[in-house]
Coordinates of C-alpha atoms in Angstrom, one line a residue:
Chain A
X950 CA 93.3 -135.7 -119.7
X951 CA 95.8 -138.2 -118.2
X952 CA 98.2 -140.8 -119.5
X953 CA 98.7 -144.4 -118.5
X954 CA 102.3 -145.5 -118.2
X955 CA 103.2 -149.2 -117.9
X956 CA 106.6 -150.4 -116.8
X957 CA 106.8 -154.0 -117.9
X958 CA 109.7 -155.7 -116.0
X959 CA 110.8 -159.2 -115.7
X960 CA 109.6 -159.3 -112.0
X961 CA 106.9 -156.6 -111.7
X962 CA 104.3 -154.8 -113.9
X963 CA 104.1 -151.3 -112.5
X964 CA 101.3 -149.0 -113.8
X965 CA 100.7 -145.4 -113.2
X966 CA 98.3 -142.6 -114.0
X967 CA 100.4 -139.6 -115.1
X968 CA 99.3 -136.0 -115.4
X969 CA 100.0 -133.7 -118.4
X970 CA 102.9 -132.2 -116.3
X971 CA 104.5 -135.6 -115.9
X972 CA 103.5 -136.4 -112.2
X973 CA 102.3 -139.8 -111.1
X974 CA 98.8 -139.4 -109.7
X975 CA 98.2 -143.0 -108.7
X976 CA 99.9 -146.4 -109.1
X977 CA 99.1 -150.1 -109.1
X978 CA 101.3 -153.1 -109.6
X979 CA 101.4 -156.9 -109.8
X980 CA 103.9 -159.7 -110.3
X981 CA 104.9 -160.3 -113.9
X982 CA 105.0 -164.1 -113.6
X983 CA 106.7 -164.2 -117.0
X984 CA 106.0 -167.8 -117.8
X985 CA 102.3 -167.2 -118.3
X986 CA 100.7 -166.7 -121.8
X987 CA 101.1 -163.1 -122.8
X988 CA 97.3 -162.7 -122.9
X989 CA 97.3 -163.1 -119.1
X990 CA 100.0 -160.5 -118.6
X991 CA 98.2 -158.0 -120.8
X992 CA 94.9 -158.6 -118.9
X993 CA 96.8 -157.8 -115.6
X994 CA 98.1 -154.6 -117.2
X995 CA 94.6 -153.5 -118.0
X996 CA 93.4 -154.4 -114.5
X997 CA 96.2 -152.5 -112.9
X998 CA 95.5 -149.5 -115.1
X999 CA 91.8 -149.5 -114.1
X1000 CA 92.8 -149.9 -110.4
X1001 CA 95.2 -146.9 -110.6
X1002 CA 92.5 -144.8 -112.4
X1003 CA 90.0 -145.6 -109.7
X1004 CA 92.5 -144.6 -107.0
X1005 CA 92.9 -141.2 -108.8
X1006 CA 89.0 -140.9 -109.1
X1007 CA 89.3 -141.1 -112.8
X1008 CA 87.9 -143.5 -115.5
X1009 CA 89.1 -144.8 -118.9
X1010 CA 87.3 -141.8 -120.4
X1011 CA 89.9 -139.5 -118.9
X1012 CA 92.8 -141.4 -120.6
X1013 CA 94.4 -139.9 -123.6
X1014 CA 96.8 -142.7 -124.4
X1015 CA 98.7 -145.7 -122.9
X1016 CA 102.5 -146.2 -123.1
X1017 CA 104.4 -149.3 -122.3
X1018 CA 108.1 -149.6 -121.7
X1019 CA 109.4 -153.2 -122.4
X1020 CA 112.7 -154.9 -121.8
X1021 CA 113.1 -155.6 -125.5
X1022 CA 112.6 -154.3 -129.0
X1023 CA 109.3 -152.9 -130.3
X1024 CA 107.9 -152.3 -133.8
X1025 CA 106.2 -149.0 -133.0
X1026 CA 104.2 -148.8 -136.2
X1027 CA 102.6 -152.2 -135.9
X1028 CA 102.4 -152.1 -132.1
X1029 CA 104.3 -155.3 -131.8
X1030 CA 106.9 -156.6 -129.3
X1031 CA 109.5 -157.9 -131.8
X1032 CA 111.3 -159.8 -129.0
X1033 CA 111.7 -159.6 -125.3
X1034 CA 114.2 -162.2 -124.1
X1035 CA 113.4 -162.0 -120.4
X1036 CA 109.7 -162.8 -121.1
X1037 CA 110.3 -165.2 -123.9
X1038 CA 108.2 -163.1 -126.2
X1039 CA 108.6 -162.9 -130.0
X1040 CA 106.2 -160.9 -132.3
X1041 CA 103.6 -160.4 -129.6
X1042 CA 100.7 -158.1 -130.7
X1043 CA 100.8 -156.1 -127.5
X1044 CA 98.8 -153.1 -128.7
X1045 CA 95.9 -155.0 -130.2
X1046 CA 95.7 -157.3 -127.1
X1047 CA 95.7 -154.3 -124.7
X1048 CA 93.1 -152.4 -126.8
X1049 CA 90.6 -155.3 -126.2
X1050 CA 90.4 -154.0 -122.6
X1051 CA 91.1 -150.3 -123.0
X1052 CA 90.4 -148.9 -126.4
X1053 CA 92.9 -146.0 -126.5
X1054 CA 96.0 -145.3 -128.5
X1055 CA 98.9 -147.6 -127.3
X1056 CA 102.6 -146.8 -127.7
X1057 CA 105.4 -149.3 -127.1
X1058 CA 109.1 -148.6 -126.7
X1059 CA 112.2 -150.1 -125.1
X1060 CA 112.6 -149.4 -121.4
X1061 CA 115.9 -147.5 -121.7
X1062 CA 114.3 -145.2 -124.3
X1063 CA 111.4 -144.7 -122.0
X1064 CA 113.6 -143.8 -119.1
X1065 CA 115.5 -141.4 -121.3
X1066 CA 112.2 -139.8 -122.3
X1067 CA 111.2 -139.4 -118.6
X1068 CA 114.4 -137.6 -117.8
X1069 CA 114.1 -135.4 -120.8
X1070 CA 110.5 -134.5 -119.8
X1071 CA 110.5 -134.3 -116.0
X1072 CA 114.1 -135.1 -114.9
X1073 CA 117.6 -133.8 -115.2
X1074 CA 117.6 -133.3 -119.0
X1075 CA 114.2 -131.5 -119.0
X1076 CA 114.0 -129.1 -121.8
X1077 CA 117.1 -130.4 -123.7
X1078 CA 116.6 -130.6 -127.4
X1079 CA 118.7 -133.7 -127.5
X1080 CA 119.9 -136.1 -124.8
X1081 CA 121.3 -139.6 -124.4
X1082 CA 120.7 -141.7 -121.3
X1083 CA 123.2 -144.5 -120.5
X1084 CA 121.7 -147.1 -118.1
X1085 CA 124.7 -148.6 -116.3
X1086 CA 123.3 -151.8 -114.8
X1087 CA 123.9 -155.5 -115.2
X1088 CA 124.3 -154.6 -118.9
X1089 CA 124.3 -151.2 -120.5
X1090 CA 121.3 -149.8 -122.2
X1091 CA 120.7 -146.4 -123.8
X1092 CA 118.0 -144.1 -124.9
X1093 CA 118.3 -141.2 -127.4
X1094 CA 115.9 -138.3 -127.3
X1095 CA 115.6 -135.9 -130.2
X1096 CA 113.2 -132.9 -129.9
X1097 CA 111.2 -134.6 -127.2
X1098 CA 110.8 -138.0 -129.0
X1099 CA 112.6 -141.3 -128.5
X1100 CA 114.9 -142.2 -131.4
X1101 CA 114.8 -145.9 -132.0
X1102 CA 116.4 -145.9 -135.4
X1103 CA 115.1 -147.3 -138.7
X1104 CA 114.9 -150.9 -137.6
X1105 CA 114.4 -150.7 -133.8
X1106 CA 118.1 -151.1 -133.1
X1107 CA 118.8 -147.5 -132.1
X1108 CA 120.1 -146.7 -128.6
X1109 CA 121.7 -150.1 -128.1
X1110 CA 124.8 -148.4 -126.8
X1111 CA 125.8 -151.5 -124.8
X1112 CA 126.8 -153.2 -128.1
X1113 CA 128.8 -150.4 -129.6
X1114 CA 132.3 -151.9 -130.1
X1115 CA 134.5 -150.2 -127.5
X1116 CA 137.6 -152.6 -127.7
X1117 CA 138.2 -154.5 -131.0
X1118 CA 138.9 -158.1 -130.1
X1119 CA 138.1 -157.3 -126.5
X1120 CA 136.2 -159.3 -123.8
X1121 CA 133.7 -161.7 -125.4
X1122 CA 130.1 -160.5 -125.1
X1123 CA 126.8 -162.4 -124.7
X1124 CA 125.7 -161.1 -128.1
X1125 CA 128.4 -163.1 -129.9
X1126 CA 130.7 -160.1 -130.6
X1127 CA 133.8 -159.1 -128.7
X1128 CA 134.7 -155.9 -126.8
X1129 CA 131.1 -154.5 -126.6
X1130 CA 130.8 -151.4 -124.5
X1131 CA 128.7 -153.2 -121.8
X1132 CA 131.6 -155.6 -121.2
X1133 CA 133.5 -152.5 -119.8
X1134 CA 130.9 -150.1 -118.6
X1135 CA 128.4 -152.2 -116.7
X1136 CA 128.2 -153.3 -113.1
X1137 CA 129.1 -156.8 -114.4
X1138 CA 132.3 -155.3 -115.8
X1139 CA 133.2 -153.7 -112.4
X1140 CA 132.8 -157.1 -110.7
X1141 CA 134.9 -158.9 -113.4
X1142 CA 137.7 -156.3 -113.2
X1143 CA 137.7 -156.4 -109.3
X1144 CA 137.8 -160.2 -109.3
X1145 CA 140.8 -160.1 -111.6
X1146 CA 142.6 -157.5 -109.5
X1147 CA 141.9 -159.5 -106.3
X1148 CA 143.7 -162.5 -107.8
X1149 CA 146.9 -160.5 -107.8
X1150 CA 146.3 -158.4 -104.7
X1151 CA 144.2 -160.3 -102.3
X1152 CA 144.9 -157.9 -99.4
X1153 CA 142.4 -155.2 -100.3
X1154 CA 139.2 -153.5 -99.0
X1155 CA 137.0 -155.1 -101.7
X1156 CA 137.6 -158.6 -100.6
X1157 CA 137.3 -157.6 -96.9
X1158 CA 133.9 -156.1 -97.6
X1159 CA 132.9 -159.2 -99.6
X1160 CA 133.8 -161.4 -96.6
X1161 CA 136.8 -162.8 -98.4
X1162 CA 134.7 -164.4 -101.2
X1163 CA 135.3 -163.0 -104.7
X1164 CA 131.9 -164.4 -105.7
X1165 CA 130.2 -161.9 -103.3
X1166 CA 131.8 -158.8 -104.9
X1167 CA 129.3 -156.4 -106.3
X1168 CA 129.7 -153.0 -107.9
X1169 CA 128.6 -151.1 -104.8
X1170 CA 131.3 -152.8 -102.7
X1171 CA 134.0 -151.8 -105.3
X1172 CA 132.8 -148.2 -105.5
X1173 CA 132.5 -147.9 -101.7
X1174 CA 136.1 -149.2 -101.4
X1175 CA 137.3 -146.8 -104.1
X1176 CA 135.6 -143.9 -102.3
X1177 CA 137.6 -144.9 -99.2
X1178 CA 140.8 -144.8 -101.2
X1179 CA 141.6 -148.6 -101.3
X1180 CA 144.3 -148.7 -104.0
X1181 CA 143.0 -151.9 -105.7
X1182 CA 139.4 -150.5 -105.8
X1183 CA 140.7 -147.2 -107.1
X1184 CA 142.5 -149.0 -109.9
X1185 CA 139.3 -150.8 -110.9
X1186 CA 137.2 -147.6 -110.7
X1187 CA 139.7 -145.7 -112.8
X1188 CA 139.6 -148.4 -115.5
X1189 CA 135.8 -148.2 -115.4
X1190 CA 135.7 -144.4 -115.5
X1191 CA 138.2 -144.3 -118.4
X1192 CA 136.2 -146.7 -120.5
X1193 CA 133.0 -144.8 -119.8
X1194 CA 134.8 -141.5 -120.9
X1195 CA 136.0 -143.2 -124.1
X1196 CA 132.4 -144.3 -124.8
X1197 CA 131.1 -140.8 -124.1
X1198 CA 133.8 -139.4 -126.4
X1199 CA 132.5 -141.6 -129.2
X1200 CA 128.9 -140.6 -128.6
X1201 CA 129.9 -137.0 -128.5
X1202 CA 131.9 -137.2 -131.8
X1203 CA 129.0 -138.9 -133.6
X1204 CA 125.9 -137.3 -132.1
X1205 CA 126.9 -134.4 -129.8
X1206 CA 123.7 -134.3 -127.7
X1207 CA 123.0 -131.4 -125.4
X1208 CA 123.3 -133.7 -122.4
X1209 CA 124.5 -137.2 -121.5
X1210 CA 122.7 -138.7 -118.5
X1211 CA 124.1 -141.5 -116.4
X1212 CA 121.4 -143.8 -114.9
X1213 CA 121.1 -147.4 -113.7
X1214 CA 122.6 -149.0 -110.6
X1215 CA 126.2 -147.9 -111.2
X1216 CA 125.1 -144.3 -111.4
X1217 CA 124.3 -144.5 -107.6
X1218 CA 128.0 -143.9 -107.2
X1219 CA 126.8 -140.3 -107.7
X1220 CA 129.1 -137.3 -108.3
X1221 CA 132.1 -139.5 -107.4
X1222 CA 131.5 -141.2 -110.7
X1223 CA 130.3 -138.2 -112.7
X1224 CA 133.3 -136.1 -111.6
X1225 CA 135.8 -138.8 -112.4
X1226 CA 134.4 -139.0 -116.0
X1227 CA 134.1 -135.3 -116.4
X1228 CA 137.8 -134.9 -115.4
X1229 CA 138.8 -137.4 -118.1
X1230 CA 136.7 -136.1 -121.0
X1231 CA 139.0 -133.1 -122.0
X1232 CA 141.7 -135.7 -122.7
X1233 CA 139.6 -137.4 -125.3
X1234 CA 137.2 -134.9 -126.8
X1235 CA 138.1 -133.0 -130.0
X1236 CA 137.6 -129.3 -130.5
X1237 CA 138.6 -128.7 -126.9
X1238 CA 137.7 -125.0 -127.2
X1239 CA 134.1 -125.7 -128.1
X1240 CA 131.4 -126.5 -125.5
X1241 CA 130.4 -130.2 -125.4
X1242 CA 127.6 -132.2 -123.9
X1243 CA 126.8 -131.7 -120.2
X1244 CA 127.3 -134.9 -118.2
X1245 CA 124.7 -135.4 -115.4
X1246 CA 123.2 -138.0 -113.2
X1247 CA 119.7 -139.3 -113.7
X1248 CA 117.3 -138.1 -111.0
X1249 CA 113.9 -139.8 -111.5
X1250 CA 114.9 -143.3 -110.2
X1251 CA 112.3 -146.0 -110.5
X1252 CA 109.5 -143.6 -111.4
X1253 CA 111.2 -143.0 -114.8
X1254 CA 109.7 -146.3 -116.2
X1255 CA 106.1 -145.2 -115.6
X1256 CA 106.5 -141.5 -116.4
X1257 CA 108.5 -142.1 -119.6
X1258 CA 106.0 -144.7 -120.8
X1259 CA 103.1 -142.4 -120.2
X1260 CA 104.9 -139.6 -122.1
X1261 CA 105.3 -141.7 -125.3
X1262 CA 101.8 -140.6 -126.2
X1263 CA 102.4 -136.9 -125.6
Chain B
X1235 CA 112.6 -120.4 -157.6
X1236 CA 116.2 -121.8 -157.5
X1237 CA 118.8 -122.3 -154.8
X1238 CA 122.5 -121.3 -154.8
X1239 CA 124.9 -123.9 -153.5
X1240 CA 128.5 -122.9 -152.7
X1241 CA 131.2 -125.5 -152.1
X1242 CA 134.0 -123.7 -150.3
X1243 CA 137.1 -125.8 -150.5
X1244 CA 140.7 -125.2 -149.7
X1245 CA 141.6 -125.0 -153.4
X1246 CA 138.4 -123.9 -155.3
X1247 CA 135.2 -122.1 -154.6
X1248 CA 132.5 -123.9 -156.7
X1249 CA 129.1 -122.3 -157.0
X1250 CA 126.0 -123.7 -158.7
X1251 CA 122.4 -122.7 -159.4
X1252 CA 120.2 -125.7 -158.3
X1253 CA 116.6 -126.4 -159.2
X1254 CA 113.9 -127.5 -156.8
X1255 CA 114.5 -131.0 -157.9
X1256 CA 118.2 -130.9 -157.0
X1257 CA 119.7 -130.6 -160.5
X1258 CA 122.6 -128.2 -161.2
X1259 CA 121.4 -125.7 -163.8
X1260 CA 124.6 -123.7 -164.1
X1261 CA 128.0 -123.4 -162.4
X1262 CA 130.9 -121.0 -161.9
X1263 CA 134.0 -121.3 -159.9
X1264 CA 137.2 -119.5 -158.9
X1265 CA 140.4 -120.2 -156.9
X1266 CA 140.1 -120.0 -153.2
X1267 CA 143.5 -118.4 -152.5
X1268 CA 142.9 -119.0 -148.8
X1269 CA 145.5 -116.5 -147.6
X1270 CA 143.3 -113.6 -148.6
X1271 CA 141.1 -111.7 -146.1
X1272 CA 137.7 -113.5 -145.8
X1273 CA 135.9 -110.5 -147.2
X1274 CA 137.7 -111.0 -150.6
X1275 CA 136.7 -114.7 -150.7
X1276 CA 133.1 -113.8 -149.9
X1277 CA 133.0 -111.2 -152.6
X1278 CA 134.2 -113.9 -155.0
X1279 CA 131.4 -116.2 -153.8
X1280 CA 128.8 -113.6 -154.6
X1281 CA 130.4 -112.8 -158.0
X1282 CA 130.4 -116.5 -158.9
X1283 CA 126.8 -116.8 -157.9
X1284 CA 125.8 -113.9 -160.1
X1285 CA 127.8 -115.4 -163.0
X1286 CA 126.1 -118.8 -162.6
X1287 CA 122.7 -117.1 -162.4
X1288 CA 123.4 -115.2 -165.6
X1289 CA 124.4 -118.5 -167.4
X1290 CA 121.1 -119.9 -166.4
X1291 CA 119.2 -116.8 -167.6
X1292 CA 118.1 -116.0 -164.0
X1293 CA 118.7 -113.2 -161.6
X1294 CA 119.0 -112.8 -157.8
X1295 CA 115.2 -112.3 -157.7
X1296 CA 114.8 -116.0 -158.7
X1297 CA 116.9 -117.2 -155.7
X1298 CA 115.1 -118.6 -152.6
X1299 CA 118.2 -119.1 -150.5
X1300 CA 122.0 -119.7 -150.5
X1301 CA 123.7 -122.6 -148.8
X1302 CA 127.4 -122.9 -148.2
X1303 CA 129.4 -126.1 -147.3
X1304 CA 132.6 -125.3 -145.4
X1305 CA 135.5 -127.5 -144.5
X1306 CA 135.0 -126.7 -140.8
X1307 CA 132.4 -126.1 -138.1
X1308 CA 129.5 -123.6 -138.3
X1309 CA 127.2 -121.9 -135.9
X1310 CA 124.0 -122.2 -137.9
X1311 CA 121.9 -119.9 -135.8
X1312 CA 124.4 -117.1 -135.9
X1313 CA 125.6 -117.7 -139.5
X1314 CA 129.2 -117.9 -138.3
X1315 CA 132.1 -120.1 -139.3
X1316 CA 133.3 -121.2 -135.8
X1317 CA 136.6 -122.4 -137.3
X1318 CA 137.9 -123.7 -140.5
X1319 CA 141.5 -124.8 -140.1
X1320 CA 142.4 -125.0 -143.8
X1321 CA 141.4 -121.4 -144.4
X1322 CA 142.7 -120.1 -141.1
X1323 CA 139.2 -118.8 -140.2
X1324 CA 137.8 -118.4 -136.7
X1325 CA 134.5 -116.8 -135.9
X1326 CA 134.0 -115.4 -139.4
X1327 CA 130.5 -113.8 -139.9
X1328 CA 130.0 -115.5 -143.3
X1329 CA 126.2 -115.0 -143.5
X1330 CA 126.3 -111.3 -142.8
X1331 CA 129.2 -110.7 -145.2
X1332 CA 127.6 -112.6 -148.0
X1333 CA 124.2 -110.8 -147.5
X1334 CA 126.0 -107.5 -148.2
X1335 CA 126.1 -108.7 -151.9
X1336 CA 123.0 -111.0 -152.1
X1337 CA 120.3 -110.3 -149.5
X1338 CA 118.8 -113.8 -149.3
X1339 CA 118.6 -116.3 -146.4
X1340 CA 122.1 -117.9 -146.0
X1341 CA 122.6 -121.4 -144.5
X1342 CA 126.1 -122.7 -143.5
X1343 CA 127.1 -126.3 -142.7
X1344 CA 130.0 -128.6 -142.7
X1345 CA 131.0 -130.1 -146.1
X1346 CA 130.5 -133.7 -145.0
X1347 CA 127.0 -132.9 -143.7
X1348 CA 126.3 -131.1 -146.9
X1349 CA 127.4 -134.1 -149.0
X1350 CA 125.2 -136.4 -146.8
X1351 CA 122.3 -134.1 -147.5
X1352 CA 122.9 -134.2 -151.2
X1353 CA 123.0 -138.0 -151.3
X1354 CA 119.8 -138.1 -149.2
X1355 CA 118.1 -135.7 -151.5
X1356 CA 119.3 -136.6 -155.0
X1357 CA 121.7 -139.5 -154.5
X1358 CA 121.8 -143.1 -153.3
X1359 CA 120.0 -142.5 -150.0
X1360 CA 117.2 -140.4 -151.7
X1361 CA 114.1 -140.8 -149.6
X1362 CA 115.7 -142.4 -146.6
X1363 CA 114.3 -141.0 -143.3
X1364 CA 117.7 -141.3 -141.8
X1365 CA 121.2 -141.9 -143.3
X1366 CA 124.8 -141.5 -142.4
X1367 CA 127.5 -140.7 -144.9
X1368 CA 131.1 -141.6 -144.2
X1369 CA 133.6 -139.7 -146.3
X1370 CA 136.7 -141.9 -146.5
X1371 CA 139.4 -139.6 -147.6
X1372 CA 142.7 -138.3 -146.2
X1373 CA 140.7 -138.2 -142.9
X1374 CA 137.3 -139.5 -142.3
X1375 CA 134.3 -137.1 -142.1
X1376 CA 130.7 -137.9 -141.6
X1377 CA 127.2 -136.5 -142.1
X1378 CA 124.0 -137.5 -140.4
X1379 CA 120.6 -136.8 -142.0
X1380 CA 117.4 -137.1 -140.0
X1381 CA 114.1 -136.5 -141.8
X1382 CA 115.7 -134.6 -144.6
X1383 CA 117.8 -132.3 -142.4
X1384 CA 121.5 -132.4 -141.4
X1385 CA 122.1 -133.2 -137.7
X1386 CA 125.0 -131.2 -136.4
X1387 CA 124.4 -131.9 -132.7
X1388 CA 123.9 -129.4 -129.9
X1389 CA 127.3 -127.8 -130.2
X1390 CA 128.3 -128.3 -133.8
X1391 CA 130.3 -131.4 -133.1
X1392 CA 127.9 -133.9 -134.5
X1393 CA 128.9 -136.2 -137.4
X1394 CA 132.6 -136.0 -136.5
X1395 CA 132.8 -139.8 -137.0
X1396 CA 136.5 -139.6 -137.7
X1397 CA 137.2 -138.9 -134.1
X1398 CA 135.0 -141.6 -132.5
X1399 CA 137.4 -143.8 -130.5
X1400 CA 137.8 -147.0 -132.4
X1401 CA 140.9 -148.5 -130.6
X1402 CA 141.5 -147.4 -127.1
X1403 CA 145.3 -146.5 -126.7
X1404 CA 145.6 -147.0 -130.5
X1405 CA 147.5 -145.0 -133.1
X1406 CA 148.0 -141.4 -132.1
X1407 CA 145.7 -138.9 -133.9
X1408 CA 146.3 -135.4 -135.1
X1409 CA 143.5 -134.3 -132.7
X1410 CA 145.5 -135.2 -129.6
X1411 CA 143.6 -138.4 -128.8
X1412 CA 144.6 -142.0 -129.6
X1413 CA 142.9 -144.6 -131.7
X1414 CA 140.5 -142.3 -133.6
X1415 CA 138.4 -144.0 -136.3
X1416 CA 140.1 -142.0 -139.0
X1417 CA 143.5 -143.5 -138.0
X1418 CA 142.1 -146.8 -139.2
X1419 CA 139.5 -146.0 -141.9
X1420 CA 141.1 -143.2 -144.0
X1421 CA 143.2 -143.4 -147.1
X1422 CA 146.1 -142.3 -144.8
X1423 CA 145.5 -145.4 -142.7
X1424 CA 145.7 -147.7 -145.8
X1425 CA 149.0 -146.1 -146.7
X1426 CA 150.4 -146.5 -143.2
X1427 CA 149.3 -150.1 -142.9
X1428 CA 150.8 -150.9 -146.4
X1429 CA 154.1 -149.2 -145.6
X1430 CA 154.3 -151.3 -142.4
X1431 CA 153.5 -154.5 -144.2
X1432 CA 156.1 -153.7 -146.9
X1433 CA 158.8 -153.5 -144.3
X1434 CA 158.3 -157.2 -143.5
X1435 CA 157.4 -158.4 -147.0
X1436 CA 159.1 -156.2 -149.6
X1437 CA 158.4 -158.5 -152.5
X1438 CA 154.8 -157.5 -153.2
X1439 CA 152.6 -155.9 -155.8
X1440 CA 152.1 -152.7 -153.8
X1441 CA 155.8 -151.7 -153.8
X1442 CA 156.1 -152.8 -157.5
X1443 CA 153.3 -150.4 -158.4
X1444 CA 154.9 -147.7 -156.3
X1445 CA 158.2 -148.1 -158.2
X1446 CA 159.8 -149.6 -155.1
X1447 CA 159.4 -146.4 -153.1
X1448 CA 157.2 -146.8 -150.0
X1449 CA 156.7 -143.0 -149.9
X1450 CA 154.8 -143.3 -153.3
X1451 CA 152.2 -145.8 -152.0
X1452 CA 148.7 -144.4 -152.1
X1453 CA 145.3 -146.0 -151.3
X1454 CA 144.5 -146.7 -155.0
X1455 CA 147.7 -148.6 -155.5
X1456 CA 146.9 -150.8 -152.4
X1457 CA 143.3 -151.4 -153.4
X1458 CA 144.3 -152.2 -157.0
X1459 CA 146.9 -154.7 -155.8
X1460 CA 144.3 -156.2 -153.4
X1461 CA 141.9 -156.6 -156.3
X1462 CA 144.6 -158.5 -158.2
X1463 CA 145.0 -160.8 -155.2
X1464 CA 148.4 -159.7 -154.0
X1465 CA 148.6 -161.4 -150.5
X1466 CA 150.2 -158.4 -148.8
X1467 CA 147.7 -156.0 -150.3
X1468 CA 144.8 -158.3 -149.4
X1469 CA 146.1 -158.4 -145.8
X1470 CA 146.1 -154.5 -145.6
X1471 CA 142.7 -154.4 -147.3
X1472 CA 141.2 -156.9 -144.9
X1473 CA 142.4 -155.0 -141.9
X1474 CA 140.9 -151.8 -143.4
X1475 CA 137.5 -153.5 -144.1
X1476 CA 137.4 -155.0 -140.7
X1477 CA 137.9 -151.7 -138.9
X1478 CA 135.3 -150.1 -141.1
X1479 CA 132.9 -152.9 -140.3
X1480 CA 133.5 -152.4 -136.6
X1481 CA 132.9 -148.6 -137.0
X1482 CA 129.7 -149.4 -138.8
X1483 CA 128.6 -151.8 -136.1
X1484 CA 129.1 -149.0 -133.5
X1485 CA 127.1 -146.5 -135.6
X1486 CA 124.3 -149.1 -136.1
X1487 CA 124.1 -150.0 -132.4
X1488 CA 123.9 -146.4 -131.4
X1489 CA 121.9 -144.8 -134.2
X1490 CA 120.6 -147.5 -136.6
X1491 CA 120.1 -145.3 -139.7
X1492 CA 118.1 -146.6 -142.7
X1493 CA 121.3 -146.4 -144.8
X1494 CA 125.0 -146.0 -144.4
X1495 CA 126.7 -144.4 -147.4
X1496 CA 130.4 -144.7 -148.2
X1497 CA 131.9 -141.7 -149.9
X1498 CA 135.3 -140.0 -150.4
X1499 CA 138.3 -141.2 -152.3
X1500 CA 138.6 -144.7 -150.7
X1501 CA 135.0 -145.4 -151.8
X1502 CA 136.2 -145.4 -155.4
X1503 CA 137.2 -149.0 -154.6
X1504 CA 133.5 -149.6 -155.3
X1505 CA 131.6 -152.8 -154.7
X1506 CA 134.9 -154.5 -153.9
X1507 CA 135.0 -152.5 -150.7
X1508 CA 131.2 -152.4 -150.0
X1509 CA 130.9 -156.2 -150.5
X1510 CA 133.9 -156.9 -148.2
X1511 CA 132.3 -154.8 -145.4
X1512 CA 128.8 -156.2 -146.0
X1513 CA 130.3 -159.7 -145.6
X1514 CA 131.8 -158.8 -142.2
X1515 CA 128.9 -157.0 -140.7
X1516 CA 126.9 -160.1 -139.6
X1517 CA 129.8 -161.2 -137.5
X1518 CA 129.5 -158.0 -135.4
X1519 CA 125.9 -156.7 -135.5
X1520 CA 123.5 -157.7 -132.7
X1521 CA 120.0 -158.9 -133.3
X1522 CA 121.1 -160.8 -136.3
X1523 CA 117.6 -161.8 -137.2
X1524 CA 116.5 -158.1 -137.5
X1525 CA 117.1 -156.1 -140.6
X1526 CA 119.9 -153.5 -140.3
X1527 CA 121.1 -150.4 -142.3
X1528 CA 121.7 -150.9 -146.0
X1529 CA 125.3 -150.2 -146.9
X1530 CA 125.8 -148.4 -150.3
X1531 CA 128.3 -146.3 -152.2
X1532 CA 127.8 -142.6 -152.7
X1533 CA 126.9 -141.7 -156.2
X1534 CA 126.9 -138.0 -156.7
X1535 CA 130.7 -137.4 -156.7
X1536 CA 131.9 -133.8 -156.8
X1537 CA 128.4 -132.4 -157.5
X1538 CA 127.4 -133.4 -153.9
X1539 CA 129.0 -130.3 -152.5
X1540 CA 127.0 -127.8 -154.6
X1541 CA 123.7 -129.8 -154.5
X1542 CA 123.8 -130.4 -150.7
X1543 CA 124.7 -126.8 -149.9
X1544 CA 121.8 -125.6 -152.1
X1545 CA 119.4 -128.0 -150.4
X1546 CA 120.3 -126.6 -146.9
X1547 CA 117.6 -124.0 -147.5
X1548 CA 114.9 -126.4 -148.7

């Protein structure tokens, strides 16, 4: 038997046929075109699934279940998308609609949870009894895995690490609160901090790489400049790493997973980032003599969305 | 069959015989006298257990298992107390030692976890699939319950909510870090904040209740004065409630339990405290339209230690 994994993004719908062992056997994808009625998107999901099955010389009869990772919040029992801001969805009966085309069990979960599941099944945290993935992108998402299952909490709010309060009365957040973790640990935060530093110290490698235009600064530019030792970039990077270490301390004190995994765009900074955070943790973490969570980089990349969604039914 | 629950405190060892339904059938207790060799304490535990069994007209043959709540960190697999600062214990083979006297399965866990389990079994959070207990005392402890079991994390650090970072670079903590949650949400924090406020505004109800001596201020005095509307006490109480609400926001964003339970000495402020925190949460919590965790007061009191320890084996 195989599993269908669907990665529903704001730009693309990517669908894969996934083996019991967590390998992608075949893929198909299409544009999301999010403005359409949800029924049209769901029909495209089913068409892509059938196309991918055909590529793998399989049929719907070979499918055990379908999993969908969504950029939003799901009610797993009812098979609903509670909301999905990027797509303008609220209370969409995704499971029922998809079962009109492929009548198999359908599981729905948040995309960060799904990525965490993929890493825990076939990635860096494979075999861990508990793990937490932090997706360090435009915002910060998170996924919690306990005994091979995603933990989404009692009301679908679990794993929203980006909105843990990191700094009381801190930087205003899009959610209406202040000082949320994602205001300090996202790519957006790196850009904001770099732009602020550049106001005071315009003669730096960040601005040089951005062609002198602060609006063109991105996280990669800042991290590359920090790797080269530019003092302004190093200061921004150190602030970033420090906030991430404080966040990881809080997750460790509360939950103490076997492993914490860094994913998302900022994690492409690689061991440069992971080592910086690892070096800071002993300063913050209690019970210094006891072992703590391992901190590692995600390794599945874009495939995580499909693999993790597929594994929701396992 | 019955369960033995042992509440190992710095002052007393309290032992109870507990029914399948979570009621205490009989109790016995003795002084801890923590300076003694651990072997002597463990012998006293066994003697108290046998005494309590006799009171309930039962024998060791009626016992299914023994659970022990300790003021420290346990290795549940090995049956060890990793450390227990109050008792000066490190790597004490508690399970093996106790089984010399009563050869039944022995389970060991942190006292806050055990109290959380008691509330989840027979207290305010009975029947919740997930709950978090915050013990607001001299420090702040915590216990996480998932599907009727304590969650202690991968390395025994889980539930140490008192050392989540609430305020980066905040008040120095005994653990060596700064800004730990327990520096803002404990009874000690209330006293510290009140003493600071009294320096600037000595004409207040707190100092009057403390006989004019700032060293005699305790959390109850401050909360009583706040209930009476004393402006200085209200300011301290509001700061306290606000930090607690921020901490609860962080726990909700990360873990989203079905219920968050307030226990420990400060929780004796009752609905005055719970209502103040409930009123603040909508300001902080994301997805305001979604339901969130219920916030309630613990209801088992001192019995929680025995009942929860007993239920470790259930």
